Amino acid sequence: MTLSVKNTLPKSERMSHTKSIDKLFSSGEAFISYPLRIVYCKREPDSLPLVSIMVSVPKKRFKRAVKRNRVKRLVREAYRLNKSLFWELCEKHNTAIDIVFICLKDELPDYKEIEKAILKTATTLDSRLGAGIEK
């Protein structure tokens, strides 16, 4: 089953349900792809979207909302442009995933840094999901 993936990020692909967010933080796995901390949880691929995301920037790191929103915008844009990698990954491993990107850096990161972290996240998830199948 090959899905065509548009370079958009509609509301349906963003995590907003409290239950799914609570489940993600309680039973999800995490790793660091600096300057981001990634928390993810596998779920059944019974419904679309295959990948749901959420971006979090702690107030402790950036006091000003303008800066927090800037970082969130950068992360969403980097994910949106590389979204096809995550969808192919889910198809390859026959699963669906929920992902939270949490910013760890105290200074404003630039786009290249964020995009590099997103690409590293895709490769790390590929190896982790592949290891989960073999067990």
mmCIF file of N, CA and C in Angstrom, residues 6-132:
data_model
loop_
_atom_site.group_PDB
_atom_site.id
_atom_site.type_symbol
_atom_site.label_atom_id
_atom_site.label_comp_id
_atom_site.label_asym_id
_atom_site.label_seq_id
_atom_site.Cartn_x
_atom_site.Cartn_y
_atom_site.Cartn_z
ATOM 1 N N LYS A 6 1.444 14.436 0.729
ATOM 2 C CA LYS A 6 1.559 15.842 0.362
ATOM 3 C C LYS A 6 2.434 16.554 1.381
ATOM 4 N N ASN A 7 3.093 17.597 0.946
ATOM 5 C CA ASN A 7 3.911 18.396 1.862
ATOM 6 C C ASN A 7 3.047 19.402 2.604
ATOM 7 N N THR A 8 2.062 18.884 3.316
ATOM 8 C CA THR A 8 1.214 19.744 4.132
ATOM 9 C C THR A 8 1.205 19.180 5.548
ATOM 10 N N LEU A 9 0.717 19.947 6.470
ATOM 11 C CA LEU A 9 0.611 19.482 7.852
ATOM 12 C C LEU A 9 -0.779 19.853 8.371
ATOM 13 N N PRO A 10 -1.797 19.060 7.988
ATOM 14 C CA PRO A 10 -3.150 19.388 8.412
ATOM 15 C C PRO A 10 -3.382 19.097 9.889
ATOM 16 N N LYS A 11 -4.469 19.595 10.402
ATOM 17 C CA LYS A 11 -4.836 19.412 11.805
ATOM 18 C C LYS A 11 -4.926 17.932 12.171
ATOM 19 N N SER A 12 -5.348 17.101 11.237
ATOM 20 C CA SER A 12 -5.510 15.666 11.528
ATOM 21 C C SER A 12 -4.184 14.982 11.835
ATOM 22 N N GLU A 13 -3.065 15.565 11.415
ATOM 23 C CA GLU A 13 -1.748 14.981 11.667
ATOM 24 C C GLU A 13 -1.085 15.552 12.914
ATOM 25 N N ARG A 14 -1.774 16.413 13.624
ATOM 26 C CA ARG A 14 -1.234 16.982 14.858
ATOM 27 C C ARG A 14 -1.931 16.335 16.045
ATOM 28 N N MET A 15 -1.165 15.982 17.043
ATOM 29 C CA MET A 15 -1.745 15.355 18.232
ATOM 30 C C MET A 15 -2.443 16.417 19.075
ATOM 31 N N SER A 16 -3.698 16.130 19.436
ATOM 32 C CA SER A 16 -4.417 17.091 20.269
ATOM 33 C C SER A 16 -5.259 16.416 21.342
ATOM 34 N N HIS A 17 -5.423 15.094 21.264
ATOM 35 C CA HIS A 17 -6.238 14.394 22.251
ATOM 36 C C HIS A 17 -5.431 14.120 23.516
ATOM 37 N N THR A 18 -5.987 14.470 24.634
ATOM 38 C CA THR A 18 -5.306 14.314 25.918
ATOM 39 C C THR A 18 -4.944 12.856 26.191
ATOM 40 N N LYS A 19 -5.829 11.935 25.849
ATOM 41 C CA LYS A 19 -5.566 10.513 26.096
ATOM 42 C C LYS A 19 -4.322 10.037 25.352
ATOM 43 N N SER A 20 -4.219 10.387 24.075
ATOM 44 C CA SER A 20 -3.070 9.935 23.289
ATOM 45 C C SER A 20 -1.774 10.600 23.764
ATOM 46 N N ILE A 21 -1.859 11.845 24.200
ATOM 47 C CA ILE A 21 -0.673 12.545 24.707
ATOM 48 C C ILE A 21 -0.227 11.931 26.033
ATOM 49 N N ASP A 22 -1.171 11.640 26.914
ATOM 50 C CA ASP A 22 -0.842 10.998 28.192
ATOM 51 C C ASP A 22 -0.220 9.621 27.973
ATOM 52 N N LYS A 23 -0.798 8.857 27.046
ATOM 53 C CA LYS A 23 -0.268 7.522 26.741
ATOM 54 C C LYS A 23 1.160 7.627 26.199
ATOM 55 N N LEU A 24 1.374 8.603 25.362
ATOM 56 C CA LEU A 24 2.690 8.796 24.769
ATOM 57 C C LEU A 24 3.749 9.071 25.827
ATOM 58 N N PHE A 25 3.463 9.964 26.758
ATOM 59 C CA PHE A 25 4.446 10.303 27.783
ATOM 60 C C PHE A 25 4.583 9.217 28.852
ATOM 61 N N SER A 26 3.549 8.433 29.065
ATOM 62 C CA SER A 26 3.643 7.386 30.088
ATOM 63 C C SER A 26 4.298 6.109 29.566
ATOM 64 N N SER A 27 4.008 5.728 28.328
ATOM 65 C CA SER A 27 4.541 4.453 27.831
ATOM 66 C C SER A 27 5.418 4.593 26.593
ATOM 67 N N GLY A 28 5.729 5.814 26.192
ATOM 68 C CA GLY A 28 6.557 6.019 25.009
ATOM 69 C C GLY A 28 8.041 5.860 25.286
ATOM 70 N N GLU A 29 8.801 5.705 24.220
ATOM 71 C CA GLU A 29 10.259 5.627 24.314
ATOM 72 C C GLU A 29 10.837 6.971 23.873
ATOM 73 N N ALA A 30 12.042 7.284 24.361
ATOM 74 C CA ALA A 30 12.630 8.586 24.057
ATOM 75 C C ALA A 30 14.096 8.451 23.678
ATOM 76 N N PHE A 31 14.556 9.406 22.893
ATOM 77 C CA PHE A 31 15.975 9.539 22.577
ATOM 78 C C PHE A 31 16.243 10.999 22.231
ATOM 79 N N ILE A 32 17.520 11.350 22.164
ATOM 80 C CA ILE A 32 17.884 12.736 21.883
ATOM 81 C C ILE A 32 18.537 12.833 20.511
ATOM 82 N N SER A 33 18.040 13.763 19.735
ATOM 83 C CA SER A 33 18.627 14.129 18.456
ATOM 84 C C SER A 33 18.835 15.638 18.568
ATOM 85 N N TYR A 34 19.938 16.016 19.213
ATOM 86 C CA TYR A 34 20.156 17.395 19.623
ATOM 87 C C TYR A 34 19.969 18.363 18.469
ATOM 88 N N PRO A 35 19.250 19.428 18.646
ATOM 89 C CA PRO A 35 18.720 20.063 19.844
ATOM 90 C C PRO A 35 17.299 19.628 20.216
ATOM 91 N N LEU A 36 16.868 18.463 19.755
ATOM 92 C CA LEU A 36 15.523 17.988 20.062
ATOM 93 C C LEU A 36 15.554 16.703 20.875
ATOM 94 N N ARG A 37 14.590 16.567 21.756
ATOM 95 C CA ARG A 37 14.353 15.296 22.442
ATOM 96 C C ARG A 37 13.102 14.721 21.799
ATOM 97 N N ILE A 38 13.189 13.468 21.379
ATOM 98 C CA ILE A 38 12.092 12.834 20.680
ATOM 99 C C ILE A 38 11.460 11.787 21.588
ATOM 100 N N VAL A 39 10.150 11.862 21.758
ATOM 101 C CA VAL A 39 9.397 10.841 22.486
ATOM 102 C C VAL A 39 8.423 10.264 21.467
ATOM 103 N N TYR A 40 8.433 8.933 21.322
ATOM 104 C CA TYR A 40 7.560 8.319 20.328
ATOM 105 C C TYR A 40 6.885 7.084 20.903
ATOM 106 N N CYS A 41 5.780 6.733 20.297
ATOM 107 C CA CYS A 41 5.018 5.563 20.716
ATOM 108 C C CYS A 41 4.402 4.934 19.473
ATOM 109 N N LYS A 42 4.578 3.624 19.346
ATOM 110 C CA LYS A 42 3.975 2.924 18.212
ATOM 111 C C LYS A 42 2.503 2.678 18.505
ATOM 112 N N ARG A 43 1.729 2.631 17.426
ATOM 113 C CA ARG A 43 0.315 2.280 17.548
ATOM 114 C C ARG A 43 -0.100 1.496 16.303
ATOM 115 N N GLU A 44 -1.281 0.952 16.331
ATOM 116 C CA GLU A 44 -1.768 0.158 15.201
ATOM 117 C C GLU A 44 -2.033 1.061 14.002
ATOM 118 N N PRO A 45 -1.676 0.596 12.798
ATOM 119 C CA PRO A 45 -1.883 1.420 11.598
ATOM 120 C C PRO A 45 -3.306 1.313 11.047
ATOM 121 N N ASP A 46 -4.284 1.184 11.953
ATOM 122 C CA ASP A 46 -5.660 0.973 11.521
ATOM 123 C C ASP A 46 -6.305 2.204 10.897
ATOM 124 N N SER A 47 -5.850 3.384 11.273
ATOM 125 C CA SER A 47 -6.455 4.578 10.712
ATOM 126 C C SER A 47 -5.372 5.579 10.311
ATOM 127 N N LEU A 48 -5.734 6.437 9.377
ATOM 128 C CA LEU A 48 -4.817 7.494 8.978
ATOM 129 C C LEU A 48 -4.948 8.630 9.979
ATOM 130 N N PRO A 49 -3.969 9.413 10.205
ATOM 131 C CA PRO A 49 -2.652 9.426 9.592
ATOM 132 C C PRO A 49 -1.709 8.405 10.234
ATOM 133 N N LEU A 50 -0.713 8.004 9.475
ATOM 134 C CA LEU A 50 0.273 7.057 9.987
ATOM 135 C C LEU A 50 1.186 7.717 11.014
ATOM 136 N N VAL A 51 1.417 9.015 10.868
ATOM 137 C CA VAL A 51 2.299 9.733 11.790
ATOM 138 C C VAL A 51 1.552 10.944 12.341
ATOM 139 N N SER A 52 1.526 11.058 13.666
ATOM 140 C CA SER A 52 0.955 12.232 14.319
ATOM 141 C C SER A 52 2.074 12.894 15.109
ATOM 142 N N ILE A 53 2.131 14.213 15.055
ATOM 143 C CA ILE A 53 3.221 14.902 15.748
ATOM 144 C C ILE A 53 2.700 15.966 16.694
ATOM 145 N N MET A 54 3.584 16.343 17.600
ATOM 146 C CA MET A 54 3.349 17.462 18.505
ATOM 147 C C MET A 54 4.709 18.118 18.744
ATOM 148 N N VAL A 55 4.730 19.426 18.853
ATOM 149 C CA VAL A 55 5.972 20.152 19.109
ATOM 150 C C VAL A 55 5.825 20.889 20.430
ATOM 151 N N SER A 56 6.832 20.749 21.291
ATOM 152 C CA SER A 56 6.800 21.403 22.597
ATOM 153 C C SER A 56 8.095 22.174 22.816
ATOM 154 N N VAL A 57 7.957 23.414 23.242
ATOM 155 C CA VAL A 57 9.111 24.237 23.576
ATOM 156 C C VAL A 57 8.880 24.760 24.988
ATOM 157 N N PRO A 58 9.672 24.294 25.954
ATOM 158 C CA PRO A 58 9.436 24.681 27.354
ATOM 159 C C PRO A 58 9.635 26.168 27.617
ATOM 160 N N LYS A 59 8.780 26.698 28.463
ATOM 161 C CA LYS A 59 8.874 28.095 28.873
ATOM 162 C C LYS A 59 10.160 28.331 29.663
ATOM 163 N N LYS A 60 10.674 27.268 30.276
ATOM 164 C CA LYS A 60 11.923 27.367 31.029
ATOM 165 C C LYS A 60 13.093 27.738 30.106
ATOM 166 N N ARG A 61 13.055 27.240 28.874
ATOM 167 C CA ARG A 61 14.131 27.519 27.912
ATOM 168 C C ARG A 61 13.976 28.893 27.264
ATOM 169 N N PHE A 62 12.752 29.215 26.840
ATOM 170 C CA PHE A 62 12.483 30.477 26.161
ATOM 171 C C PHE A 62 11.344 31.185 26.877
ATOM 172 N N LYS A 63 11.656 32.274 27.558
ATOM 173 C CA LYS A 63 10.657 32.995 28.332
ATOM 174 C C LYS A 63 9.637 33.696 27.436
ATOM 175 N N ARG A 64 10.105 34.214 26.318
ATOM 176 C CA ARG A 64 9.244 34.980 25.411
ATOM 177 C C ARG A 64 8.474 34.059 24.472
ATOM 178 N N ALA A 65 7.180 34.281 24.374
ATOM 179 C CA ALA A 65 6.327 33.463 23.507
ATOM 180 C C ALA A 65 6.740 33.584 22.040
ATOM 181 N N VAL A 66 7.232 34.746 21.655
ATOM 182 C CA VAL A 66 7.661 34.954 20.277
ATOM 183 C C VAL A 66 8.761 33.962 19.905
ATOM 184 N N LYS A 67 9.721 33.766 20.803
ATOM 185 C CA LYS A 67 10.824 32.838 20.543
ATOM 186 C C LYS A 67 10.342 31.394 20.569
ATOM 187 N N ARG A 68 9.452 31.057 21.510
ATOM 188 C CA ARG A 68 8.903 29.697 21.568
ATOM 189 C C ARG A 68 8.156 29.376 20.275
ATOM 190 N N ASN A 69 7.363 30.308 19.812
ATOM 191 C CA ASN A 69 6.610 30.096 18.577
ATOM 192 C C ASN A 69 7.522 29.971 17.368
ATOM 193 N N ARG A 70 8.612 30.716 17.368
ATOM 194 C CA ARG A 70 9.585 30.637 16.272
ATOM 195 C C ARG A 70 10.184 29.235 16.194
ATOM 196 N N VAL A 71 10.585 28.682 17.333
ATOM 197 C CA VAL A 71 11.170 27.346 17.362
ATOM 198 C C VAL A 71 10.137 26.308 16.914
ATOM 199 N N LYS A 72 8.905 26.437 17.391
ATOM 200 C CA LYS A 72 7.850 25.505 16.975
ATOM 201 C C LYS A 72 7.634 25.563 15.472
ATOM 202 N N ARG A 73 7.640 26.764 14.925
ATOM 203 C CA ARG A 73 7.455 26.943 13.487
ATOM 204 C C ARG A 73 8.586 26.276 12.703
ATOM 205 N N LEU A 74 9.820 26.436 13.186
ATOM 206 C CA LEU A 74 10.967 25.819 12.516
ATOM 207 C C LEU A 74 10.865 24.291 12.522
ATOM 208 N N VAL A 75 10.491 23.727 13.656
ATOM 209 C CA VAL A 75 10.385 22.270 13.771
ATOM 210 C C VAL A 75 9.271 21.746 12.871
ATOM 211 N N ARG A 76 8.119 22.407 12.888
ATOM 212 C CA ARG A 76 7.001 21.964 12.037
ATOM 213 C C ARG A 76 7.363 22.041 10.566
ATOM 214 N N GLU A 77 8.059 23.103 10.178
ATOM 215 C CA GLU A 77 8.441 23.261 8.771
ATOM 216 C C GLU A 77 9.443 22.191 8.354
ATOM 217 N N ALA A 78 10.433 21.921 9.184
ATOM 218 C CA ALA A 78 11.426 20.889 8.872
ATOM 219 C C ALA A 78 10.748 19.522 8.780
ATOM 220 N N TYR A 79 9.818 19.244 9.674
ATOM 221 C CA TYR A 79 9.087 17.973 9.613
ATOM 222 C C TYR A 79 8.235 17.910 8.343
ATOM 223 N N ARG A 80 7.529 18.997 8.053
ATOM 224 C CA ARG A 80 6.637 19.025 6.893
ATOM 225 C C ARG A 80 7.374 18.722 5.598
ATOM 226 N N LEU A 81 8.556 19.295 5.449
ATOM 227 C CA LEU A 81 9.321 19.092 4.218
ATOM 228 C C LEU A 81 9.934 17.693 4.133
ATOM 229 N N ASN A 82 10.109 17.018 5.264
ATOM 230 C CA ASN A 82 10.697 15.672 5.286
ATOM 231 C C ASN A 82 9.695 14.616 5.741
ATOM 232 N N LYS A 83 8.426 14.950 5.675
ATOM 233 C CA LYS A 83 7.367 14.070 6.163
ATOM 234 C C LYS A 83 7.338 12.731 5.438
ATOM 235 N N SER A 84 7.675 12.726 4.174
ATOM 236 C CA SER A 84 7.609 11.484 3.396
ATOM 237 C C SER A 84 8.534 10.409 3.975
ATOM 238 N N LEU A 85 9.660 10.807 4.574
ATOM 239 C CA LEU A 85 10.572 9.839 5.206
ATOM 240 C C LEU A 85 9.867 9.077 6.330
ATOM 241 N N PHE A 86 9.102 9.793 7.146
ATOM 242 C CA PHE A 86 8.416 9.182 8.282
ATOM 243 C C PHE A 86 7.280 8.270 7.821
ATOM 244 N N TRP A 87 6.571 8.686 6.754
ATOM 245 C CA TRP A 87 5.480 7.857 6.240
ATOM 246 C C TRP A 87 6.025 6.579 5.606
ATOM 247 N N GLU A 88 7.123 6.698 4.852
ATOM 248 C CA GLU A 88 7.750 5.506 4.261
ATOM 249 C C GLU A 88 8.227 4.553 5.350
ATOM 250 N N LEU A 89 8.749 5.113 6.415
ATOM 251 C CA LEU A 89 9.208 4.326 7.556
ATOM 252 C C LEU A 89 8.051 3.533 8.162
ATOM 253 N N CYS A 90 6.912 4.170 8.336
ATOM 254 C CA CYS A 90 5.735 3.489 8.894
ATOM 255 C C CYS A 90 5.228 2.397 7.965
ATOM 256 N N GLU A 91 5.230 2.667 6.669
ATOM 257 C CA GLU A 91 4.806 1.645 5.704
ATOM 258 C C GLU A 91 5.768 0.467 5.714
ATOM 259 N N LYS A 92 7.044 0.754 5.786
ATOM 260 C CA LYS A 92 8.075 -0.287 5.784
ATOM 261 C C LYS A 92 7.931 -1.220 6.984
ATOM 262 N N HIS A 93 7.651 -0.666 8.152
ATOM 263 C CA HIS A 93 7.555 -1.458 9.377
ATOM 264 C C HIS A 93 6.107 -1.807 9.750
ATOM 265 N N ASN A 94 5.161 -1.451 8.877
ATOM 266 C CA ASN A 94 3.741 -1.746 9.070
ATOM 267 C C ASN A 94 3.246 -1.305 10.452
ATOM 268 N N THR A 95 3.464 -0.061 10.747
ATOM 269 C CA THR A 95 3.043 0.503 12.032
ATOM 270 C C THR A 95 2.660 1.963 11.837
ATOM 271 N N ALA A 96 2.161 2.568 12.885
ATOM 272 C CA ALA A 96 1.897 4.004 12.913
ATOM 273 C C ALA A 96 2.549 4.531 14.185
ATOM 274 N N ILE A 97 2.967 5.786 14.171
ATOM 275 C CA ILE A 97 3.658 6.334 15.341
ATOM 276 C C ILE A 97 3.153 7.729 15.692
ATOM 277 N N ASP A 98 3.209 8.003 16.981
ATOM 278 C CA ASP A 98 2.966 9.347 17.503
ATOM 279 C C ASP A 98 4.322 9.874 17.958
ATOM 280 N N ILE A 99 4.635 11.113 17.598
ATOM 281 C CA ILE A 99 5.947 11.676 17.914
ATOM 282 C C ILE A 99 5.783 13.045 18.560
ATOM 283 N N VAL A 100 6.589 13.286 19.604
ATOM 284 C CA VAL A 100 6.668 14.622 20.203
ATOM 285 C C VAL A 100 8.097 15.111 20.063
ATOM 286 N N PHE A 101 8.248 16.314 19.546
ATOM 287 C CA PHE A 101 9.551 16.961 19.432
ATOM 288 C C PHE A 101 9.634 18.001 20.545
ATOM 289 N N ILE A 102 10.616 17.864 21.434
ATOM 290 C CA ILE A 102 10.788 18.801 22.546
ATOM 291 C C ILE A 102 12.133 19.495 22.386
ATOM 292 N N CYS A 103 12.135 20.803 22.413
ATOM 293 C CA CYS A 103 13.371 21.555 22.221
ATOM 294 C C CYS A 103 14.195 21.563 23.513
ATOM 295 N N LEU A 104 15.500 21.288 23.380
ATOM 296 C CA LEU A 104 16.403 21.255 24.537
ATOM 297 C C LEU A 104 17.366 22.434 24.594
ATOM 298 N N LYS A 105 17.545 23.106 23.492
ATOM 299 C CA LYS A 105 18.557 24.148 23.400
ATOM 300 C C LYS A 105 18.077 25.462 24.031
ATOM 301 N N ASP A 106 18.997 26.186 24.662
ATOM 302 C CA ASP A 106 18.642 27.449 25.313
ATOM 303 C C ASP A 106 18.672 28.651 24.362
ATOM 304 N N GLU A 107 19.439 28.549 23.263
ATOM 305 C CA GLU A 107 19.472 29.632 22.282
ATOM 306 C C GLU A 107 18.601 29.234 21.096
ATOM 307 N N LEU A 108 18.188 30.241 20.335
ATOM 308 C CA LEU A 108 17.376 29.965 19.155
ATOM 309 C C LEU A 108 18.171 29.142 18.146
ATOM 310 N N PRO A 109 17.706 27.954 17.789
ATOM 311 C CA PRO A 109 18.405 27.168 16.779
ATOM 312 C C PRO A 109 18.066 27.691 15.384
ATOM 313 N N ASP A 110 18.939 27.444 14.417
ATOM 314 C CA ASP A 110 18.620 27.836 13.055
ATOM 315 C C ASP A 110 17.988 26.641 12.326
ATOM 316 N N TYR A 111 17.458 26.908 11.142
ATOM 317 C CA TYR A 111 16.714 25.886 10.411
ATOM 318 C C TYR A 111 17.574 24.672 10.063
ATOM 319 N N LYS A 112 18.816 24.896 9.650
ATOM 320 C CA LYS A 112 19.695 23.782 9.260
ATOM 321 C C LYS A 112 19.903 22.811 10.418
ATOM 322 N N GLU A 113 20.058 23.355 11.608
ATOM 323 C CA GLU A 113 20.264 22.542 12.800
ATOM 324 C C GLU A 113 19.024 21.686 13.095
ATOM 325 N N ILE A 114 17.855 22.298 12.972
ATOM 326 C CA ILE A 114 16.599 21.589 13.217
ATOM 327 C C ILE A 114 16.386 20.513 12.153
ATOM 328 N N GLU A 115 16.621 20.859 10.902
ATOM 329 C CA GLU A 115 16.419 19.880 9.826
ATOM 330 C C GLU A 115 17.360 18.689 9.984
ATOM 331 N N LYS A 116 18.591 18.942 10.379
ATOM 332 C CA LYS A 116 19.557 17.867 10.617
ATOM 333 C C LYS A 116 19.047 16.935 11.719
ATOM 334 N N ALA A 117 18.470 17.502 12.778
ATOM 335 C CA ALA A 117 17.918 16.711 13.880
ATOM 336 C C ALA A 117 16.714 15.889 13.411
ATOM 337 N N ILE A 118 15.884 16.458 12.546
ATOM 338 C CA ILE A 118 14.712 15.742 12.022
ATOM 339 C C ILE A 118 15.159 14.559 11.171
ATOM 340 N N LEU A 119 16.168 14.767 10.319
ATOM 341 C CA LEU A 119 16.681 13.671 9.476
ATOM 342 C C LEU A 119 17.314 12.577 10.336
ATOM 343 N N LYS A 120 18.037 12.979 11.376
ATOM 344 C CA LYS A 120 18.635 12.007 12.286
ATOM 345 C C LYS A 120 17.542 11.232 13.029
ATOM 346 N N THR A 121 16.465 11.909 13.356
ATOM 347 C CA THR A 121 15.326 11.260 14.009
ATOM 348 C C THR A 121 14.751 10.159 13.126
ATOM 349 N N ALA A 122 14.621 10.443 11.841
ATOM 350 C CA ALA A 122 14.071 9.442 10.912
ATOM 351 C C ALA A 122 14.956 8.203 10.861
ATOM 352 N N THR A 123 16.269 8.379 10.796
ATOM 353 C CA THR A 123 17.161 7.216 10.736
ATOM 354 C C THR A 123 17.169 6.453 12.056
ATOM 355 N N THR A 124 17.120 7.169 13.170
ATOM 356 C CA THR A 124 17.091 6.511 14.480
ATOM 357 C C THR A 124 15.794 5.724 14.657
ATOM 358 N N LEU A 125 14.675 6.321 14.259
ATOM 359 C CA LEU A 125 13.394 5.613 14.351
ATOM 360 C C LEU A 125 13.393 4.371 13.467
ATOM 361 N N ASP A 126 14.002 4.473 12.294
ATOM 362 C CA ASP A 126 14.087 3.317 11.400
ATOM 363 C C ASP A 126 14.807 2.159 12.068
ATOM 364 N N SER A 127 15.939 2.453 12.692
ATOM 365 C CA SER A 127 16.689 1.384 13.342
ATOM 366 C C SER A 127 15.959 0.855 14.572
ATOM 367 N N ARG A 128 15.294 1.731 15.336
ATOM 368 C CA ARG A 128 14.572 1.282 16.527
ATOM 369 C C ARG A 128 13.328 0.476 16.179
ATOM 370 N N LEU A 129 12.613 0.885 15.166
ATOM 371 C CA LEU A 129 11.413 0.119 14.764
ATOM 372 C C LEU A 129 11.825 -1.220 14.153
ATOM 373 N N GLY A 130 12.942 -1.222 13.431
ATOM 374 C CA GLY A 130 13.458 -2.469 12.861
ATOM 375 C C GLY A 130 13.892 -3.433 13.939
ATOM 376 N N ALA A 131 14.502 -2.922 15.008
ATOM 377 C CA ALA A 131 14.935 -3.766 16.121
ATOM 378 C C ALA A 131 13.732 -4.324 16.869
ATOM 379 N N GLY A 132 12.655 -3.565 16.892
ATOM 380 C CA GLY A 132 11.442 -4.017 17.580
ATOM 381 C C GLY A 132 10.788 -5.193 16.880
#
